[in-house]
Amino acid sequence: MRKAIIAATAALGFAVPASAGVITLGSITQNGANDFTFTYQGTLGPDEGLRAGDRLIIYDFRGYIDGSISADGNANVAVSVENTSPGGIVTPGFDDDPNIVNLVYTYTGPDFRNTGGPFTPFDFDGLLARSTLGGMAVDAFFGLSTKNNPDGVPGGSNTAVFSLGQVTVPAAAIPEPATWAMMLGGFGLLGATARRRSRPGRVTS
């Protein structure tokens, strides 16, 4: 079993909150051949709370294994996947590939710290999904949350907060250096064989 801890990735917040939410990859766990669990964690900023319908989208989760998305231990979070996410905002420089599923985590519980802030940042985890791919690439995330204090223009408590940024998602694994050496050696051998076979034969009388 392999477990890799990934460093936090940067998030870019829009407009309302003093500190927007951040989503990062916490770990990758190998369950078997072509089966890897990607576990995500996040933080709500001091100015952020939640209302029913607020959501997090992780775009283009490659190699998704059907039925594997989960919000482990988060009873007030519904999970789903979709190929495109209308209403979501994609981080500049990325796109929403309609051929690759997006992970969607939707808050379904009661109002949570959506007035009376700012508060201390709130950490959460347990958002996960499995992939057939164990490598890593960078893609986009989008978060919709709720402002919890009246500061800022425009808006105040119970207005929407949009957070977006980059997060690690699955990709095809890059071969180890030793594997590259074997592959290059094999290609060289194939090339030499092909060259030998392509030489014209000598005719003797």
mmCIF file of C-alpha atoms in Angstrom:
data_model
loop_
_atom_site.group_PDB
_atom_site.id
_atom_site.type_symbol
_atom_site.label_atom_id
_atom_site.label_comp_id
_atom_site.label_asym_id
_atom_site.label_seq_id
_atom_site.Cartn_x
_atom_site.Cartn_y
_atom_site.Cartn_z
ATOM 1 C CA MET A 1 0.000 0.000 0.000
ATOM 2 C CA ARG A 2 1.319 3.431 -0.960
ATOM 3 C CA LYS A 3 0.353 6.697 0.671
ATOM 4 C CA ALA A 4 1.639 10.039 -0.563
ATOM 5 C CA ILE A 5 1.057 13.303 1.263
ATOM 6 C CA ILE A 6 0.678 16.211 -1.134
ATOM 7 C CA ALA A 7 1.566 19.817 -0.362
ATOM 8 C CA ALA A 8 -1.205 22.416 -0.302
ATOM 9 C CA THR A 9 -2.090 24.133 -3.553
ATOM 10 C CA ALA A 10 -2.937 27.809 -3.860
ATOM 11 C CA ALA A 11 -6.500 29.104 -4.059
ATOM 12 C CA LEU A 12 -7.737 32.347 -5.569
ATOM 13 C CA GLY A 13 -10.728 33.951 -3.862
ATOM 14 C CA PHE A 14 -13.193 36.282 -5.519
ATOM 15 C CA ALA A 15 -14.677 39.485 -4.193
ATOM 16 C CA VAL A 16 -16.506 39.138 -0.939
ATOM 17 C CA PRO A 17 -14.524 37.276 1.740
ATOM 18 C CA ALA A 18 -11.358 38.503 3.392
ATOM 19 C CA SER A 19 -10.057 34.940 3.182
ATOM 20 C CA ALA A 20 -11.530 32.501 0.658
ATOM 21 C CA GLY A 21 -11.732 28.747 1.016
ATOM 22 C CA VAL A 22 -8.890 26.437 0.070
ATOM 23 C CA ILE A 23 -9.132 22.821 -1.170
ATOM 24 C CA THR A 24 -6.100 20.514 -1.178
ATOM 25 C CA LEU A 25 -5.296 16.875 -1.803
ATOM 26 C CA GLY A 26 -4.534 15.230 1.521
ATOM 27 C CA SER A 27 -3.421 11.788 0.395
ATOM 28 C CA ILE A 28 -3.398 9.113 -2.279
ATOM 29 C CA THR A 29 -3.824 5.523 -1.126
ATOM 30 C CA GLN A 30 -3.273 2.559 -3.418
ATOM 31 C CA ASN A 31 -5.949 -0.101 -2.841
ATOM 32 C CA GLY A 32 -4.837 -2.522 -5.548
ATOM 33 C CA ALA A 33 -3.867 -2.580 -9.189
ATOM 34 C CA ASN A 34 -5.431 0.412 -10.958
ATOM 35 C CA ASP A 35 -7.354 1.488 -7.841
ATOM 36 C CA PHE A 36 -6.291 4.636 -5.964
ATOM 37 C CA THR A 37 -8.208 6.669 -3.373
ATOM 38 C CA PHE A 38 -7.747 10.440 -3.562
ATOM 39 C CA THR A 39 -8.744 12.156 -0.304
ATOM 40 C CA TYR A 40 -9.348 15.904 -0.132
ATOM 41 C CA GLN A 41 -9.429 18.389 2.708
ATOM 42 C CA GLY A 42 -10.346 22.043 2.881
ATOM 43 C CA THR A 43 -10.722 25.180 4.943
ATOM 44 C CA LEU A 44 -13.542 27.707 5.166
ATOM 45 C CA GLY A 45 -12.102 31.193 5.563
ATOM 46 C CA PRO A 46 -13.023 33.451 8.511
ATOM 47 C CA ASP A 47 -15.766 35.198 6.487
ATOM 48 C CA GLU A 48 -17.316 31.958 5.145
ATOM 49 C CA GLY A 49 -20.221 29.807 6.294
ATOM 50 C CA LEU A 50 -22.599 27.393 4.605
ATOM 51 C CA ARG A 51 -26.240 27.255 3.523
ATOM 52 C CA ALA A 52 -28.097 24.353 1.925
ATOM 53 C CA GLY A 53 -27.114 24.217 -1.731
ATOM 54 C CA ASP A 54 -23.584 25.546 -1.299
ATOM 55 C CA ARG A 55 -21.189 23.247 -3.097
ATOM 56 C CA LEU A 56 -17.675 22.288 -4.041
ATOM 57 C CA ILE A 57 -16.723 21.118 -7.545
ATOM 58 C CA ILE A 58 -13.422 19.393 -8.352
ATOM 59 C CA TYR A 59 -13.097 19.484 -12.125
ATOM 60 C CA ASP A 60 -11.931 16.692 -14.446
ATOM 61 C CA PHE A 61 -11.255 13.828 -12.043
ATOM 62 C CA ARG A 62 -9.631 11.441 -14.527
ATOM 63 C CA GLY A 63 -10.071 7.672 -14.290
ATOM 64 C CA TYR A 64 -13.074 7.955 -11.945
ATOM 65 C CA ILE A 65 -14.320 4.584 -10.634
ATOM 66 C CA ASP A 66 -18.135 4.508 -10.783
ATOM 67 C CA GLY A 67 -19.855 4.893 -7.407
ATOM 68 C CA SER A 68 -16.659 5.699 -5.500
ATOM 69 C CA ILE A 69 -17.299 9.350 -4.552
ATOM 70 C CA SER A 70 -17.914 9.822 -0.821
ATOM 71 C CA ALA A 71 -18.085 12.459 1.903
ATOM 72 C CA ASP A 72 -16.883 10.111 4.616
ATOM 73 C CA GLY A 73 -18.165 11.264 8.013
ATOM 74 C CA ASN A 74 -19.953 14.324 6.599
ATOM 75 C CA ALA A 75 -23.655 13.532 7.043
ATOM 76 C CA ASN A 76 -24.736 16.944 5.728
ATOM 77 C CA VAL A 77 -22.933 16.601 2.392
ATOM 78 C CA ALA A 78 -24.523 14.982 -0.668
ATOM 79 C CA VAL A 79 -22.237 13.621 -3.391
ATOM 80 C CA SER A 80 -22.651 13.348 -7.150
ATOM 81 C CA VAL A 81 -20.691 13.409 -10.387
ATOM 82 C CA GLU A 82 -21.406 15.253 -13.623
ATOM 83 C CA ASN A 83 -19.576 15.756 -16.889
ATOM 84 C CA THR A 84 -20.263 19.487 -17.022
ATOM 85 C CA SER A 85 -21.118 21.817 -14.165
ATOM 86 C CA PRO A 86 -23.389 24.716 -15.191
ATOM 87 C CA GLY A 87 -23.091 27.612 -12.775
ATOM 88 C CA GLY A 88 -19.574 26.691 -11.751
ATOM 89 C CA ILE A 89 -16.665 29.010 -12.503
ATOM 90 C CA VAL A 90 -13.472 27.498 -13.881
ATOM 91 C CA THR A 91 -10.117 28.887 -12.795
ATOM 92 C CA PRO A 92 -8.527 30.893 -15.642
ATOM 93 C CA GLY A 93 -6.160 28.706 -17.653
ATOM 94 C CA PHE A 94 -8.273 25.556 -17.194
ATOM 95 C CA ASP A 95 -11.464 24.217 -18.782
ATOM 96 C CA ASP A 96 -14.297 21.846 -17.912
ATOM 97 C CA ASP A 97 -13.719 18.833 -20.185
ATOM 98 C CA PRO A 98 -17.168 17.321 -20.937
ATOM 99 C CA ASN A 99 -15.563 13.881 -21.393
ATOM 100 C CA ILE A 100 -14.212 13.726 -17.815
ATOM 101 C CA VAL A 101 -16.384 13.658 -14.694
ATOM 102 C CA ASN A 102 -16.417 16.418 -12.084
ATOM 103 C CA LEU A 103 -16.766 15.574 -8.388
ATOM 104 C CA VAL A 104 -19.591 17.548 -6.734
ATOM 105 C CA TYR A 105 -20.062 17.877 -2.956
ATOM 106 C CA THR A 106 -23.265 19.729 -1.988
ATOM 107 C CA TYR A 107 -24.055 20.960 1.529
ATOM 108 C CA THR A 108 -27.560 19.871 2.631
ATOM 109 C CA GLY A 109 -27.571 20.733 6.331
ATOM 110 C CA PRO A 110 -28.812 23.676 8.405
ATOM 111 C CA ASP A 111 -27.233 27.132 8.218
ATOM 112 C CA PHE A 112 -23.668 26.877 9.485
ATOM 113 C CA ARG A 113 -21.819 30.000 10.783
ATOM 114 C CA ASN A 114 -23.399 32.105 8.038
ATOM 115 C CA THR A 115 -23.955 35.192 10.261
ATOM 116 C CA GLY A 116 -22.055 36.788 13.137
ATOM 117 C CA GLY A 117 -18.563 36.359 11.736
ATOM 118 C CA PRO A 118 -15.749 36.584 11.127
ATOM 119 C CA PHE A 119 -14.757 33.345 12.859
ATOM 120 C CA THR A 120 -11.566 31.345 13.075
ATOM 121 C CA PRO A 121 -10.938 29.288 9.909
ATOM 122 C CA PHE A 122 -12.810 25.960 9.839
ATOM 123 C CA ASP A 123 -11.031 22.813 8.578
ATOM 124 C CA PHE A 124 -12.853 19.818 7.085
ATOM 125 C CA ASP A 125 -11.814 16.579 5.400
ATOM 126 C CA GLY A 126 -13.161 13.193 4.290
ATOM 127 C CA LEU A 127 -14.044 14.152 0.705
ATOM 128 C CA LEU A 128 -12.819 11.321 -1.464
ATOM 129 C CA ALA A 129 -13.125 9.407 -4.711
ATOM 130 C CA ARG A 130 -11.272 6.534 -6.379
ATOM 131 C CA SER A 131 -9.485 6.511 -9.707
ATOM 132 C CA THR A 132 -7.853 3.927 -11.945
ATOM 133 C CA LEU A 133 -4.914 6.356 -12.240
ATOM 134 C CA GLY A 134 -2.246 6.875 -9.598
ATOM 135 C CA GLY A 135 -0.337 9.789 -11.081
ATOM 136 C CA MET A 136 -0.951 13.463 -10.392
ATOM 137 C CA ALA A 137 -1.940 16.504 -12.443
ATOM 138 C CA VAL A 138 -3.212 19.972 -11.590
ATOM 139 C CA ASP A 139 -6.770 21.033 -12.389
ATOM 140 C CA ALA A 140 -9.361 23.480 -11.070
ATOM 141 C CA PHE A 141 -11.849 23.617 -8.211
ATOM 142 C CA PHE A 142 -14.829 25.884 -7.538
ATOM 143 C CA GLY A 143 -16.491 26.539 -4.201
ATOM 144 C CA LEU A 144 -19.777 28.281 -3.452
ATOM 145 C CA SER A 145 -20.159 29.281 0.215
ATOM 146 C CA THR A 146 -21.896 32.026 2.217
ATOM 147 C CA LYS A 147 -20.549 35.282 3.649
ATOM 148 C CA ASN A 148 -21.058 35.525 7.407
ATOM 149 C CA ASN A 149 -20.492 39.202 8.221
ATOM 150 C CA PRO A 150 -21.700 42.551 6.879
ATOM 151 C CA ASP A 151 -18.278 43.948 5.983
ATOM 152 C CA GLY A 152 -17.333 44.512 2.376
ATOM 153 C CA VAL A 153 -18.976 46.072 -0.634
ATOM 154 C CA PRO A 154 -21.203 44.850 -2.142
ATOM 155 C CA GLY A 155 -23.149 42.446 0.009
ATOM 156 C CA GLY A 156 -23.062 41.301 3.602
ATOM 157 C CA SER A 157 -24.212 38.333 5.641
ATOM 158 C CA ASN A 158 -25.898 35.544 3.652
ATOM 159 C CA THR A 159 -24.517 36.664 0.297
ATOM 160 C CA ALA A 160 -22.646 34.274 -1.986
ATOM 161 C CA VAL A 161 -18.903 33.725 -1.821
ATOM 162 C CA PHE A 162 -17.091 32.247 -4.834
ATOM 163 C CA SER A 163 -13.723 30.571 -4.355
ATOM 164 C CA LEU A 164 -11.629 29.019 -7.098
ATOM 165 C CA GLY A 165 -8.130 27.749 -7.523
ATOM 166 C CA GLN A 166 -5.995 24.750 -8.379
ATOM 167 C CA VAL A 167 -6.023 21.270 -6.891
ATOM 168 C CA THR A 168 -4.303 17.947 -7.586
ATOM 169 C CA VAL A 169 -6.311 15.359 -9.551
ATOM 170 C CA PRO A 170 -5.473 11.900 -10.967
ATOM 171 C CA ALA A 171 -3.355 11.419 -14.064
ATOM 172 C CA ALA A 172 -1.473 8.607 -15.730
ATOM 173 C CA ALA A 173 1.588 7.729 -13.660
ATOM 174 C CA ILE A 174 5.002 8.816 -14.927
ATOM 175 C CA PRO A 175 7.370 5.818 -15.158
ATOM 176 C CA GLU A 176 10.193 5.558 -12.616
ATOM 177 C CA PRO A 177 13.716 6.409 -13.934
ATOM 178 C CA ALA A 178 14.657 2.706 -13.997
ATOM 179 C CA THR A 179 11.525 1.970 -16.036
ATOM 180 C CA TRP A 180 12.426 4.759 -18.473
ATOM 181 C CA ALA A 181 15.910 3.226 -18.871
ATOM 182 C CA MET A 182 14.431 -0.209 -19.628
ATOM 183 C CA MET A 183 11.956 1.292 -22.116
ATOM 184 C CA LEU A 184 14.665 3.296 -23.897
ATOM 185 C CA GLY A 185 16.906 0.234 -23.986
ATOM 186 C CA GLY A 186 14.061 -1.780 -25.479
ATOM 187 C CA PHE A 187 13.369 0.891 -28.096
ATOM 188 C CA GLY A 188 17.092 0.940 -28.972
ATOM 189 C CA LEU A 189 17.111 -2.839 -29.403
ATOM 190 C CA LEU A 190 14.016 -2.682 -31.623
ATOM 191 C CA GLY A 191 15.669 0.056 -33.691
ATOM 192 C CA ALA A 192 18.842 -1.955 -34.146
ATOM 193 C CA THR A 193 16.833 -5.014 -35.195
ATOM 194 C CA ALA A 194 14.817 -2.960 -37.669
ATOM 195 C CA ARG A 195 17.995 -1.467 -39.153
ATOM 196 C CA ARG A 196 19.535 -4.933 -39.532
ATOM 197 C CA ARG A 197 16.431 -6.232 -41.292
ATOM 198 C CA SER A 198 16.269 -3.254 -43.631
ATOM 199 C CA ARG A 199 19.830 -3.724 -45.002
ATOM 200 C CA PRO A 200 19.833 -4.971 -48.586
ATOM 201 C CA GLY A 201 21.043 -8.555 -48.989
ATOM 202 C CA ARG A 202 24.313 -9.302 -50.813
ATOM 203 C CA VAL A 203 24.061 -11.379 -53.953
ATOM 204 C CA THR A 204 26.970 -13.724 -54.618
ATOM 205 C CA SER A 205 27.661 -15.411 -57.903
#
